Amino acid sequence: MNNKYQSLKDHVYNYIADKIQNGSLLPNQKLNEASICQKLGVSRTPVREALIQLASENLLENIPRRGFIVKELDTKKKLDVFLIVGALDALASTLSVPYVSDEDIADMTRLADKIDLAIQQNNYSDYQLYQNDFHNVYLLKCNNSSLIDLLKSLQHSFIRQIYLSEDKQKLFSILAQMNEEHRQIIQYFKAKDAQGLEAFIKNVHWKINFTDMI
């Protein structure tokens, strides 16, 4: 029974997180709990639990007498998130080097190709999906469950508002640059260069200058 309940809560959680990510739910927008229950065909309990979890991860804010609203991240918060993820992702990559196989490298290459296509189509949702999948290839090989859980939780902070920009040309230009860096990451894995990989991910890949877009 608990597993069934947990899956319902996770289903609601993913539904709301995706809505935030693709821009269907905007900063400061109130969530309608009854509407979510009706849309997903679930009771109020898993919806409430999902909302509480999202609030604990700073995606939502619970305002007394108003309910849950989508939280807007300020510029410093966005930069702070990138700094933390850069350090943790660099650590995960280093730990995973001995375990990343030729098949994993082929998967990362295919995902980089999919990211290129998403950028060409100006499809931010697909970009976000495939770039998460790209980093997860080696994250799941790092042999550190606590690090995996922490980074997966932080992935939900990479919602649309992190890259929020009215200048779509600039946005996708920077995303294209980041995908070129994904291809460089692949080369470090091929060479099994753990030291170079760690420095590149921490000091280059997550140091991208996106402050003009936010």
PDB file of C-alpha atoms in Angstrom:
ATOM      1  CA  MET A   1       0.000   0.000   0.000  1.00  0.00           C
ATOM      2  CA  ASN A   2       2.843   2.342   0.853  1.00  0.00           C
ATOM      3  CA  ASN A   3       4.542   1.660  -2.487  1.00  0.00           C
ATOM      4  CA  LYS A   4       1.317   2.436  -4.321  1.00  0.00           C
ATOM      5  CA  TYR A   5       0.897   5.677  -2.379  1.00  0.00           C
ATOM      6  CA  GLN A   6       4.525   6.609  -2.984  1.00  0.00           C
ATOM      7  CA  SER A   7       4.099   6.102  -6.738  1.00  0.00           C
ATOM      8  CA  LEU A   8       1.030   8.349  -6.735  1.00  0.00           C
ATOM      9  CA  LYS A   9       2.926  11.079  -4.897  1.00  0.00           C
ATOM     10  CA  ASP A  10       5.845  10.761  -7.312  1.00  0.00           C
ATOM     11  CA  HIS A  11       3.430  10.922 -10.258  1.00  0.00           C
ATOM     12  CA  VAL A  12       1.969  14.184  -8.954  1.00  0.00           C
ATOM     13  CA  TYR A  13       5.442  15.521  -8.151  1.00  0.00           C
ATOM     14  CA  ASN A  14       6.711  14.845 -11.683  1.00  0.00           C
ATOM     15  CA  TYR A  15       3.555  16.327 -13.227  1.00  0.00           C
ATOM     16  CA  ILE A  16       3.957  19.619 -11.353  1.00  0.00           C
ATOM     17  CA  ALA A  17       7.738  19.769 -11.837  1.00  0.00           C
ATOM     18  CA  ASP A  18       7.280  19.276 -15.589  1.00  0.00           C
ATOM     19  CA  LYS A  19       4.669  22.059 -15.685  1.00  0.00           C
ATOM     20  CA  ILE A  20       7.125  24.418 -14.018  1.00  0.00           C
ATOM     21  CA  GLN A  21       9.944  23.330 -16.294  1.00  0.00           C
ATOM     22  CA  ASN A  22       8.053  23.803 -19.559  1.00  0.00           C
ATOM     23  CA  GLY A  23       6.616  27.162 -18.538  1.00  0.00           C
ATOM     24  CA  SER A  24       3.001  26.065 -18.127  1.00  0.00           C
ATOM     25  CA  LEU A  25       3.262  27.200 -14.506  1.00  0.00           C
ATOM     26  CA  LEU A  26       4.908  30.590 -14.130  1.00  0.00           C
ATOM     27  CA  PRO A  27       6.633  32.287 -11.174  1.00  0.00           C
ATOM     28  CA  ASN A  28       4.120  33.548  -8.555  1.00  0.00           C
ATOM     29  CA  GLN A  29       1.298  31.483 -10.088  1.00  0.00           C
ATOM     30  CA  LYS A  30      -0.960  29.720  -7.546  1.00  0.00           C
ATOM     31  CA  LEU A  31      -1.490  25.978  -7.843  1.00  0.00           C
ATOM     32  CA  ASN A  32      -5.058  24.694  -7.737  1.00  0.00           C
ATOM     33  CA  GLU A  33      -5.002  21.514  -5.650  1.00  0.00           C
ATOM     34  CA  ALA A  34      -8.542  20.493  -6.593  1.00  0.00           C
ATOM     35  CA  SER A  35      -7.757  20.889 -10.288  1.00  0.00           C
ATOM     36  CA  ILE A  36      -4.636  18.723  -9.964  1.00  0.00           C
ATOM     37  CA  CYS A  37      -6.629  16.027  -8.142  1.00  0.00           C
ATOM     38  CA  GLN A  38      -9.233  16.031 -10.911  1.00  0.00           C
ATOM     39  CA  LYS A  39      -6.688  16.124 -13.737  1.00  0.00           C
ATOM     40  CA  LEU A  40      -4.655  13.196 -12.392  1.00  0.00           C
ATOM     41  CA  GLY A  41      -7.510  11.253 -10.833  1.00  0.00           C
ATOM     42  CA  VAL A  42      -5.909  11.111  -7.392  1.00  0.00           C
ATOM     43  CA  SER A  43      -6.937  12.045  -3.871  1.00  0.00           C
ATOM     44  CA  ARG A  44      -5.814  15.167  -2.038  1.00  0.00           C
ATOM     45  CA  THR A  45      -3.217  13.319   0.081  1.00  0.00           C
ATOM     46  CA  PRO A  46      -0.582  12.552  -2.609  1.00  0.00           C
ATOM     47  CA  VAL A  47      -1.116  16.013  -4.105  1.00  0.00           C
ATOM     48  CA  ARG A  48      -0.494  17.659  -0.754  1.00  0.00           C
ATOM     49  CA  GLU A  49       2.600  15.522  -0.119  1.00  0.00           C
ATOM     50  CA  ALA A  50       4.007  16.370  -3.576  1.00  0.00           C
ATOM     51  CA  LEU A  51       3.409  20.071  -2.980  1.00  0.00           C
ATOM     52  CA  ILE A  52       5.174  19.916   0.381  1.00  0.00           C
ATOM     53  CA  GLN A  53       8.163  18.162  -1.198  1.00  0.00           C
ATOM     54  CA  LEU A  54       8.359  20.739  -4.002  1.00  0.00           C
ATOM     55  CA  ALA A  55       8.221  23.503  -1.411  1.00  0.00           C
ATOM     56  CA  SER A  56      11.051  21.869   0.555  1.00  0.00           C
ATOM     57  CA  GLU A  57      13.114  21.915  -2.664  1.00  0.00           C
ATOM     58  CA  ASN A  58      12.401  25.649  -3.170  1.00  0.00           C
ATOM     59  CA  LEU A  59      10.326  25.192  -6.311  1.00  0.00           C
ATOM     60  CA  LEU A  60       7.126  26.239  -4.539  1.00  0.00           C
ATOM     61  CA  GLU A  61       6.320  28.543  -1.661  1.00  0.00           C
ATOM     62  CA  ASN A  62       3.520  27.855   0.821  1.00  0.00           C
ATOM     63  CA  ILE A  63       1.909  31.189   1.693  1.00  0.00           C
ATOM     64  CA  PRO A  64      -0.603  31.257   4.572  1.00  0.00           C
ATOM     65  CA  ARG A  65      -4.209  31.718   3.420  1.00  0.00           C
ATOM     66  CA  ARG A  66      -3.079  31.688  -0.198  1.00  0.00           C
ATOM     67  CA  GLY A  67      -1.662  28.214  -0.696  1.00  0.00           C
ATOM     68  CA  PHE A  68       1.216  27.015  -2.847  1.00  0.00           C
ATOM     69  CA  ILE A  69       2.666  29.295  -5.505  1.00  0.00           C
ATOM     70  CA  VAL A  70       5.546  28.825  -7.940  1.00  0.00           C
ATOM     71  CA  LYS A  71       8.642  30.342  -6.389  1.00  0.00           C
ATOM     72  CA  GLU A  72      10.700  32.809  -8.376  1.00  0.00           C
ATOM     73  CA  LEU A  73      14.454  32.379  -8.031  1.00  0.00           C
ATOM     74  CA  ASP A  74      16.471  35.563  -7.880  1.00  0.00           C
ATOM     75  CA  THR A  75      19.704  35.906  -9.840  1.00  0.00           C
ATOM     76  CA  LYS A  76      21.973  35.112  -6.896  1.00  0.00           C
ATOM     77  CA  LYS A  77      19.959  31.982  -6.121  1.00  0.00           C
ATOM     78  CA  LYS A  78      20.350  30.780  -9.698  1.00  0.00           C
ATOM     79  CA  LEU A  79      24.087  31.390  -9.625  1.00  0.00           C
ATOM     80  CA  ASP A  80      24.329  29.640  -6.260  1.00  0.00           C
ATOM     81  CA  VAL A  81      22.586  26.585  -7.686  1.00  0.00           C
ATOM     82  CA  PHE A  82      25.006  26.445 -10.615  1.00  0.00           C
ATOM     83  CA  LEU A  83      27.986  26.710  -8.256  1.00  0.00           C
ATOM     84  CA  ILE A  84      26.786  23.829  -6.102  1.00  0.00           C
ATOM     85  CA  VAL A  85      25.841  21.605  -9.014  1.00  0.00           C
ATOM     86  CA  GLY A  86      29.136  22.299 -10.760  1.00  0.00           C
ATOM     87  CA  ALA A  87      31.116  21.040  -7.777  1.00  0.00           C
ATOM     88  CA  LEU A  88      28.925  17.992  -7.218  1.00  0.00           C
ATOM     89  CA  ASP A  89      28.686  17.091 -10.903  1.00  0.00           C
ATOM     90  CA  ALA A  90      32.480  17.352 -11.216  1.00  0.00           C
ATOM     91  CA  LEU A  91      32.857  14.979  -8.261  1.00  0.00           C
ATOM     92  CA  ALA A  92      30.375  12.522  -9.757  1.00  0.00           C
ATOM     93  CA  SER A  93      32.157  12.550 -13.091  1.00  0.00           C
ATOM     94  CA  THR A  94      35.518  11.811 -11.460  1.00  0.00           C
ATOM     95  CA  LEU A  95      34.106   8.919  -9.441  1.00  0.00           C
ATOM     96  CA  SER A  96      32.413   7.452 -12.520  1.00  0.00           C
ATOM     97  CA  VAL A  97      35.435   7.420 -14.861  1.00  0.00           C
ATOM     98  CA  PRO A  98      36.463   3.809 -14.028  1.00  0.00           C
ATOM     99  CA  TYR A  99      32.902   2.569 -14.566  1.00  0.00           C
ATOM    100  CA  VAL A 100      31.804   4.408 -17.721  1.00  0.00           C
ATOM    101  CA  SER A 101      31.713   1.896 -20.592  1.00  0.00           C
ATOM    102  CA  ASP A 102      31.911   2.275 -24.362  1.00  0.00           C
ATOM    103  CA  GLU A 103      28.141   1.767 -24.389  1.00  0.00           C
ATOM    104  CA  ASP A 104      27.715   4.656 -21.935  1.00  0.00           C
ATOM    105  CA  ILE A 105      29.871   6.873 -24.155  1.00  0.00           C
ATOM    106  CA  ALA A 106      27.712   5.907 -27.142  1.00  0.00           C
ATOM    107  CA  ASP A 107      24.590   6.817 -25.123  1.00  0.00           C
ATOM    108  CA  MET A 108      26.050  10.242 -24.270  1.00  0.00           C
ATOM    109  CA  THR A 109      26.877  10.808 -27.941  1.00  0.00           C
ATOM    110  CA  ARG A 110      23.315   9.955 -28.990  1.00  0.00           C
ATOM    111  CA  LEU A 111      21.933  12.300 -26.339  1.00  0.00           C
ATOM    112  CA  ALA A 112      24.204  15.125 -27.498  1.00  0.00           C
ATOM    113  CA  ASP A 113      22.781  14.600 -31.003  1.00  0.00           C
ATOM    114  CA  LYS A 114      19.239  14.784 -29.605  1.00  0.00           C
ATOM    115  CA  ILE A 115      20.137  17.989 -27.749  1.00  0.00           C
ATOM    116  CA  ASP A 116      21.375  19.517 -31.015  1.00  0.00           C
ATOM    117  CA  LEU A 117      18.030  18.696 -32.625  1.00  0.00           C
ATOM    118  CA  ALA A 118      16.082  20.185 -29.703  1.00  0.00           C
ATOM    119  CA  ILE A 119      18.124  23.387 -29.999  1.00  0.00           C
ATOM    120  CA  GLN A 120      17.516  23.561 -33.758  1.00  0.00           C
ATOM    121  CA  GLN A 121      13.771  23.266 -33.067  1.00  0.00           C
ATOM    122  CA  ASN A 122      13.899  25.817 -30.205  1.00  0.00           C
ATOM    123  CA  ASN A 123      12.430  23.107 -27.980  1.00  0.00           C
ATOM    124  CA  TYR A 124      13.556  23.948 -24.451  1.00  0.00           C
ATOM    125  CA  SER A 125      11.607  21.118 -22.794  1.00  0.00           C
ATOM    126  CA  ASP A 126      13.367  18.478 -24.902  1.00  0.00           C
ATOM    127  CA  TYR A 127      16.697  20.209 -24.329  1.00  0.00           C
ATOM    128  CA  GLN A 128      16.193  20.042 -20.580  1.00  0.00           C
ATOM    129  CA  LEU A 129      15.104  16.386 -20.717  1.00  0.00           C
ATOM    130  CA  TYR A 130      18.053  15.226 -22.809  1.00  0.00           C
ATOM    131  CA  GLN A 131      20.671  17.264 -20.966  1.00  0.00           C
ATOM    132  CA  ASN A 132      19.507  15.731 -17.688  1.00  0.00           C
ATOM    133  CA  ASP A 133      19.698  12.289 -19.296  1.00  0.00           C
ATOM    134  CA  PHE A 134      23.212  13.089 -20.550  1.00  0.00           C
ATOM    135  CA  HIS A 135      24.543  13.920 -17.090  1.00  0.00           C
ATOM    136  CA  ASN A 136      22.670  10.987 -15.563  1.00  0.00           C
ATOM    137  CA  VAL A 137      24.585   8.512 -17.745  1.00  0.00           C
ATOM    138  CA  TYR A 138      27.736   9.030 -15.716  1.00  0.00           C
ATOM    139  CA  LEU A 139      26.040  10.150 -12.509  1.00  0.00           C
ATOM    140  CA  LEU A 140      24.449   6.715 -12.170  1.00  0.00           C
ATOM    141  CA  LYS A 141      27.909   5.146 -12.533  1.00  0.00           C
ATOM    142  CA  CYS A 142      29.564   7.142  -9.743  1.00  0.00           C
ATOM    143  CA  ASN A 143      28.945   4.425  -7.121  1.00  0.00           C
ATOM    144  CA  ASN A 144      27.772   6.942  -4.503  1.00  0.00           C
ATOM    145  CA  SER A 145      24.043   6.739  -3.786  1.00  0.00           C
ATOM    146  CA  SER A 146      24.007   9.848  -1.570  1.00  0.00           C
ATOM    147  CA  LEU A 147      25.601  11.937  -4.311  1.00  0.00           C
ATOM    148  CA  ILE A 148      23.148  10.538  -6.873  1.00  0.00           C
ATOM    149  CA  ASP A 149      20.148  11.415  -4.697  1.00  0.00           C
ATOM    150  CA  LEU A 150      21.441  14.923  -4.013  1.00  0.00           C
ATOM    151  CA  LEU A 151      22.137  15.757  -7.642  1.00  0.00           C
ATOM    152  CA  LYS A 152      18.836  14.299  -8.820  1.00  0.00           C
ATOM    153  CA  SER A 153      17.054  16.508  -6.309  1.00  0.00           C
ATOM    154  CA  LEU A 154      18.958  19.560  -7.514  1.00  0.00           C
ATOM    155  CA  GLN A 155      18.086  18.752 -11.133  1.00  0.00           C
ATOM    156  CA  HIS A 156      14.572  19.942 -10.388  1.00  0.00           C
ATOM    157  CA  SER A 157      16.020  23.377  -9.694  1.00  0.00           C
ATOM    158  CA  PHE A 158      17.013  23.615 -13.379  1.00  0.00           C
ATOM    159  CA  ILE A 159      13.563  24.746 -14.272  1.00  0.00           C
ATOM    160  CA  ARG A 160      12.681  27.097 -17.076  1.00  0.00           C
ATOM    161  CA  GLN A 161      13.119  30.221 -14.953  1.00  0.00           C
ATOM    162  CA  ILE A 162      16.859  29.529 -14.506  1.00  0.00           C
ATOM    163  CA  TYR A 163      17.295  30.317 -18.183  1.00  0.00           C
ATOM    164  CA  LEU A 164      14.329  32.693 -18.340  1.00  0.00           C
ATOM    165  CA  SER A 165      14.915  35.104 -21.204  1.00  0.00           C
ATOM    166  CA  GLU A 166      12.894  36.957 -23.768  1.00  0.00           C
ATOM    167  CA  ASP A 167      15.873  36.730 -26.127  1.00  0.00           C
ATOM    168  CA  LYS A 168      15.398  33.223 -27.513  1.00  0.00           C
ATOM    169  CA  GLN A 169      18.235  33.611 -30.001  1.00  0.00           C
ATOM    170  CA  LYS A 170      20.683  34.297 -27.189  1.00  0.00           C
ATOM    171  CA  LEU A 171      19.197  31.517 -25.058  1.00  0.00           C
ATOM    172  CA  PHE A 172      19.609  28.802 -27.671  1.00  0.00           C
ATOM    173  CA  SER A 173      23.014  30.114 -28.687  1.00  0.00           C
ATOM    174  CA  ILE A 174      24.227  29.570 -25.129  1.00  0.00           C
ATOM    175  CA  LEU A 175      22.546  26.161 -24.940  1.00  0.00           C
ATOM    176  CA  ALA A 176      24.342  25.209 -28.167  1.00  0.00           C
ATOM    177  CA  GLN A 177      27.628  26.220 -26.551  1.00  0.00           C
ATOM    178  CA  MET A 178      26.819  24.055 -23.538  1.00  0.00           C
ATOM    179  CA  ASN A 179      26.138  21.092 -25.815  1.00  0.00           C
ATOM    180  CA  GLU A 180      29.516  21.537 -27.473  1.00  0.00           C
ATOM    181  CA  GLU A 181      30.884  21.231 -23.949  1.00  0.00           C
ATOM    182  CA  HIS A 182      28.933  17.985 -23.552  1.00  0.00           C
ATOM    183  CA  ARG A 183      30.895  16.658 -26.515  1.00  0.00           C
ATOM    184  CA  GLN A 184      34.129  17.724 -24.848  1.00  0.00           C
ATOM    185  CA  ILE A 185      33.048  15.871 -21.713  1.00  0.00           C
ATOM    186  CA  ILE A 186      32.646  12.752 -23.854  1.00  0.00           C
ATOM    187  CA  GLN A 187      36.238  13.132 -25.053  1.00  0.00           C
ATOM    188  CA  TYR A 188      37.513  13.304 -21.469  1.00  0.00           C
ATOM    189  CA  PHE A 189      35.657  10.075 -20.690  1.00  0.00           C
ATOM    190  CA  LYS A 190      37.104   8.409 -23.776  1.00  0.00           C
ATOM    191  CA  ALA A 191      40.597   9.394 -22.603  1.00  0.00           C
ATOM    192  CA  LYS A 192      39.776   8.364 -19.014  1.00  0.00           C
ATOM    193  CA  ASP A 193      41.215  11.720 -17.950  1.00  0.00           C
ATOM    194  CA  ALA A 194      39.578  12.118 -14.532  1.00  0.00           C
ATOM    195  CA  GLN A 195      41.590  15.165 -13.522  1.00  0.00           C
ATOM    196  CA  GLY A 196      40.927  17.049 -16.757  1.00  0.00           C
ATOM    197  CA  LEU A 197      37.255  16.054 -16.673  1.00  0.00           C
ATOM    198  CA  GLU A 198      36.755  17.333 -13.142  1.00  0.00           C
ATOM    199  CA  ALA A 199      38.394  20.678 -13.908  1.00  0.00           C
ATOM    200  CA  PHE A 200      36.436  21.101 -17.152  1.00  0.00           C
ATOM    201  CA  ILE A 201      33.027  20.373 -15.633  1.00  0.00           C
ATOM    202  CA  LYS A 202      33.606  22.505 -12.552  1.00  0.00           C
ATOM    203  CA  ASN A 203      35.473  25.453 -14.065  1.00  0.00           C
ATOM    204  CA  VAL A 204      34.091  25.597 -17.608  1.00  0.00           C
ATOM    205  CA  HIS A 205      30.817  23.740 -18.115  1.00  0.00           C
ATOM    206  CA  TRP A 206      29.031  25.137 -15.059  1.00  0.00           C
ATOM    207  CA  LYS A 207      30.706  28.556 -15.290  1.00  0.00           C
ATOM    208  CA  ILE A 208      28.704  29.477 -18.378  1.00  0.00           C
ATOM    209  CA  ASN A 209      27.863  33.171 -18.386  1.00  0.00           C
ATOM    210  CA  PHE A 210      24.078  33.233 -18.490  1.00  0.00           C
ATOM    211  CA  THR A 211      23.614  36.316 -16.310  1.00  0.00           C
ATOM    212  CA  ASP A 212      22.564  38.446 -19.290  1.00  0.00           C
ATOM    213  CA  MET A 213      19.544  36.190 -19.744  1.00  0.00           C
ATOM    214  CA  ILE A 214      18.083  36.308 -16.249  1.00  0.00           C
TER     215      ILE A 214
END
